[in-house]
Amino acid sequence: MATPTNTATTAGTTTAAGRLGALARAELILLVRNRTALFVTLLMPLLMIGSIRAGLDRAGLEGTGMTLVEAAMTGGLGMVLVIVVYLNLVPAYVARREELVLKRLRTGEASDAEILAGTALPSVALTLAQCVIMVVAAVAFLGVRAPQRPELLVAGVAVGIVLLGALAAYTSTLTRTVESAQLTTMPLFLVSAFGSGLFVPLEVFPEKVEAVCALLPVTGVVTLLRAGWLGGADAGELLRAGATALVWTAVAVFAVRRRFRWEPRH
């Protein structure tokens, strides 16, 4: 007699992996059908990298230890995280909430964390794929040095995904409709783009401005990404960056647990 496996259903129940897979497949189908979301997910990061490079031409990188291409590509990794995870997930959570999808899912076996994670999985997979492609292409065709500390690069991407996914879930609580997501996501996007080192490395700013920008939510993630790819960061800088990223992640996760909306706003 065959015995049930971990991935099979047993006595009418399903495994966590099975539930996550089903949620992710359904979300991927919706993503593929949504042309606007596909544009944001696949093409906007590439367009923003071009904008980053144009901005760096005017900023000047003397004293940063980075070439123009290195600064643009490492900033591009952070931009992929912000756009594909944060900007894509906020309207996704809002749409599922307003369509009563989240409310119905809570009546089933899936836990709250599984519902949120399952919705995010397609965006996470696309983020990872784009990050890998960017690193490989930059090293192979643009003359950028290979990642100096891959473990920091992986850690930066992982923490960035969790942080921005949690921030997306929380921002959705402040967002009434899918259309208004364009407004509610703009503050974090602009603050991250110009204050967290995506468009311009923080080293070009005055010391006091740099110290303030170092405390922003995405700055720690960008610092880990650049240190992992290009090296050069000292232990103290890495410790501060890691601590900042983890503290913001913990705050965002706590806020989601306390404030996330599962039913439509009235």
XYZ file of C-alpha atoms in Angstrom:
266
model
C 0.000 0.000 0.000
C 1.350 3.401 -0.930
C 2.094 5.778 1.899
C 1.266 9.490 1.665
C 4.152 11.830 0.916
C 4.841 15.286 2.306
C 3.550 16.963 -0.840
C 0.353 14.998 -1.123
C -2.933 15.694 0.548
C -3.730 13.604 3.575
C -7.217 13.142 5.003
C -8.490 16.169 3.131
C -5.686 18.468 4.275
C -2.879 20.044 2.286
C 0.719 20.880 3.052
C 2.038 24.418 3.455
C 4.140 23.959 0.305
C 1.088 22.840 -1.644
C -0.967 25.809 -0.471
C 1.826 28.259 -1.295
C 2.259 26.700 -4.718
C -1.449 26.970 -5.504
C -1.597 30.603 -4.382
C 1.539 31.458 -6.349
C 0.210 29.838 -9.538
C -3.069 31.735 -9.294
C -1.225 35.007 -8.683
C 1.128 34.364 -11.598
C -1.830 33.868 -13.946
C -3.306 37.196 -12.815
C 0.067 38.904 -13.219
C 0.513 37.621 -16.775
C -2.969 38.867 -17.710
C -2.287 42.345 -16.299
C -0.270 44.245 -18.918
C 0.344 47.217 -16.668
C 1.756 45.007 -13.915
C 3.911 43.170 -16.442
C 5.318 46.460 -17.710
C 6.130 47.592 -14.176
C 7.691 44.243 -13.334
C 9.736 43.549 -16.460
C 10.505 46.804 -18.253
C 10.442 49.647 -15.746
C 13.580 48.475 -13.861
C 15.544 48.579 -17.128
C 14.271 52.067 -17.915
C 15.144 53.255 -14.420
C 18.712 51.944 -14.730
C 19.102 54.237 -17.738
C 17.833 57.133 -15.604
C 20.270 56.213 -12.844
C 23.195 56.324 -15.263
C 22.091 59.692 -16.635
C 21.895 61.091 -13.111
C 25.330 59.767 -12.233
C 26.834 61.566 -15.232
C 25.936 64.840 -13.538
C 26.622 63.847 -9.941
C 30.291 62.964 -10.192
C 31.706 59.848 -8.546
C 35.122 61.080 -7.443
C 35.980 59.577 -4.077
C 33.302 56.878 -4.167
C 35.580 54.144 -5.512
C 32.974 53.213 -8.154
C 32.888 53.588 -11.893
C 29.800 54.938 -13.610
C 28.683 51.473 -14.714
C 29.307 49.927 -11.283
C 27.274 52.608 -9.518
C 24.450 52.288 -12.047
C 24.259 48.489 -11.912
C 24.431 48.207 -8.123
C 21.820 50.939 -7.822
C 19.832 49.013 -10.421
C 19.669 45.984 -8.131
C 18.050 48.121 -5.464
C 15.705 49.578 -8.064
C 14.598 46.066 -9.091
C 13.741 45.308 -5.468
C 11.768 48.523 -5.022
C 9.873 48.280 -8.308
C 9.240 44.560 -8.717
C 8.515 43.800 -5.067
C 7.133 47.018 -3.568
C 5.449 48.818 -6.481
C 4.027 45.578 -7.852
C 2.744 44.085 -4.598
C 0.879 47.084 -3.198
C -1.779 47.105 -5.957
C -1.845 43.293 -5.907
C -2.740 43.197 -2.204
C -5.275 45.995 -2.631
C -6.939 44.291 -5.598
C -7.227 40.936 -3.813
C -8.626 42.658 -0.726
C -11.224 44.692 -2.612
C -12.281 41.628 -4.636
C -12.820 39.705 -1.346
C -10.154 37.182 -2.364
C -8.182 37.628 0.849
C -11.315 37.287 2.970
C -12.294 34.035 1.252
C -8.781 32.616 1.518
C -8.821 33.150 5.292
C -11.770 30.753 5.578
C -9.608 27.919 4.207
C -6.564 26.098 5.521
C -3.978 28.708 4.533
C -2.571 30.820 7.350
C -2.335 34.597 7.118
C 1.401 34.394 6.462
C 0.860 31.827 3.697
C -1.735 34.025 1.992
C 0.570 37.045 1.981
C 3.608 35.009 0.938
C 1.729 33.152 -1.791
C 0.595 36.437 -3.305
C 4.182 37.699 -3.261
C 5.927 34.604 -4.657
C 5.661 35.435 -8.396
C 7.107 38.910 -7.774
C 9.862 37.399 -5.640
C 10.744 34.871 -8.354
C 10.887 37.612 -11.001
C 13.031 39.747 -8.707
C 15.548 36.958 -8.183
C 15.672 36.201 -11.912
C 16.243 39.848 -12.829
C 18.965 40.259 -10.191
C 20.829 37.190 -11.457
C 20.539 38.344 -15.076
C 21.792 41.829 -14.190
C 24.837 40.546 -12.323
C 25.767 38.024 -15.021
C 25.266 40.527 -17.859
C 27.206 43.291 -16.091
C 30.177 41.007 -15.422
C 30.140 39.360 -18.854
C 29.459 42.344 -21.108
C 29.991 45.607 -19.200
C 33.330 44.944 -17.533
C 31.994 45.128 -13.974
C 34.012 43.113 -11.492
C 32.538 39.833 -10.242
C 30.818 39.917 -6.826
C 33.518 40.297 -4.185
C 31.444 38.970 -1.284
C 28.556 36.913 -2.681
C 27.187 36.151 0.777
C 26.550 39.853 1.414
C 24.967 40.243 -2.008
C 22.597 37.343 -1.340
C 21.845 38.668 2.152
C 21.046 42.114 0.759
C 18.633 40.701 -1.810
C 16.965 38.417 0.760
C 16.512 41.126 3.389
C 15.363 43.557 0.711
C 12.662 41.165 -0.482
C 11.309 40.602 3.028
C 11.509 44.305 3.951
C 9.859 45.609 0.789
C 7.264 42.843 0.803
C 6.281 43.797 4.343
C 6.274 47.502 3.467
C 4.053 46.706 0.471
C 1.587 44.851 2.683
C 1.485 47.741 5.145
C 1.142 50.377 2.413
C -1.849 48.453 1.074
C -3.639 49.186 4.360
C -3.340 52.906 3.547
C -4.507 52.435 -0.038
C -8.211 52.550 -0.803
C -8.162 51.502 -4.469
C -5.750 49.997 -6.990
C -5.604 53.340 -8.797
C -4.616 55.228 -5.641
C -1.654 52.869 -5.163
C 0.243 55.093 -7.591
C 0.034 57.847 -4.970
C 0.539 55.884 -1.758
C 3.682 54.154 -3.075
C 5.302 57.349 -4.345
C 6.752 58.632 -1.022
C 8.792 55.499 -0.311
C 9.830 55.203 -3.956
C 11.127 58.786 -4.119
C 12.790 58.660 -0.707
C 14.521 55.401 -1.616
C 15.517 56.518 -5.107
C 17.148 59.773 -4.043
C 18.018 59.189 -0.382
C 19.050 55.543 -0.167
C 21.769 55.551 -2.797
C 19.885 54.145 -5.784
C 20.291 57.118 -8.115
C 23.318 58.679 -6.447
C 25.715 56.995 -3.966
C 25.484 58.527 -0.504
C 29.202 59.334 -0.565
C 28.555 62.317 -2.846
C 26.339 63.992 -0.231
C 27.571 66.217 2.631
C 28.420 64.246 5.764
C 25.344 65.314 7.749
C 22.985 64.506 4.887
C 24.668 61.141 4.423
C 24.200 60.337 8.126
C 20.459 61.049 7.916
C 20.040 59.091 4.684
C 21.796 56.106 6.252
C 18.755 55.653 8.520
C 16.199 55.364 5.701
C 14.453 51.988 5.223
C 16.177 50.850 2.021
C 19.633 52.340 2.645
C 20.916 49.361 4.620
C 19.849 47.007 1.844
C 21.591 49.092 -0.841
C 24.763 49.235 1.270
C 24.789 45.443 1.582
C 24.207 45.053 -2.166
C 27.089 47.380 -3.081
C 29.430 45.865 -0.493
C 28.581 42.358 -1.676
C 29.178 43.178 -5.326
C 32.036 45.694 -5.190
C 33.590 45.081 -1.755
C 35.394 47.823 0.134
C 33.035 48.275 3.115
C 34.483 47.953 6.621
C 32.981 45.850 9.402
C 31.423 48.828 11.186
C 29.664 50.042 8.058
C 28.332 46.570 7.332
C 27.122 46.161 10.918
C 25.245 49.468 10.801
C 23.728 48.644 7.414
C 22.626 45.184 8.516
C 21.187 46.486 11.779
C 19.271 49.275 10.009
C 17.798 46.853 7.464
C 16.796 44.310 10.116
C 15.244 46.901 12.422
C 13.130 48.319 9.585
C 12.147 44.794 8.574
C 11.054 43.942 12.112
C 9.066 47.190 12.375
C 7.372 46.558 9.012
C 6.458 42.960 9.872
C 5.073 44.060 13.259
C 3.011 46.780 11.578
C 1.574 44.274 9.100
C 0.619 41.860 11.871
C -1.191 44.628 13.738
C -2.725 46.712 10.947
C -3.140 44.679 7.748
C -6.662 44.914 6.289
C -8.266 41.688 5.057
C -11.628 43.164 4.089
C -12.535 46.008 1.706
C -12.261 49.578 2.938
C -15.533 51.500 3.124
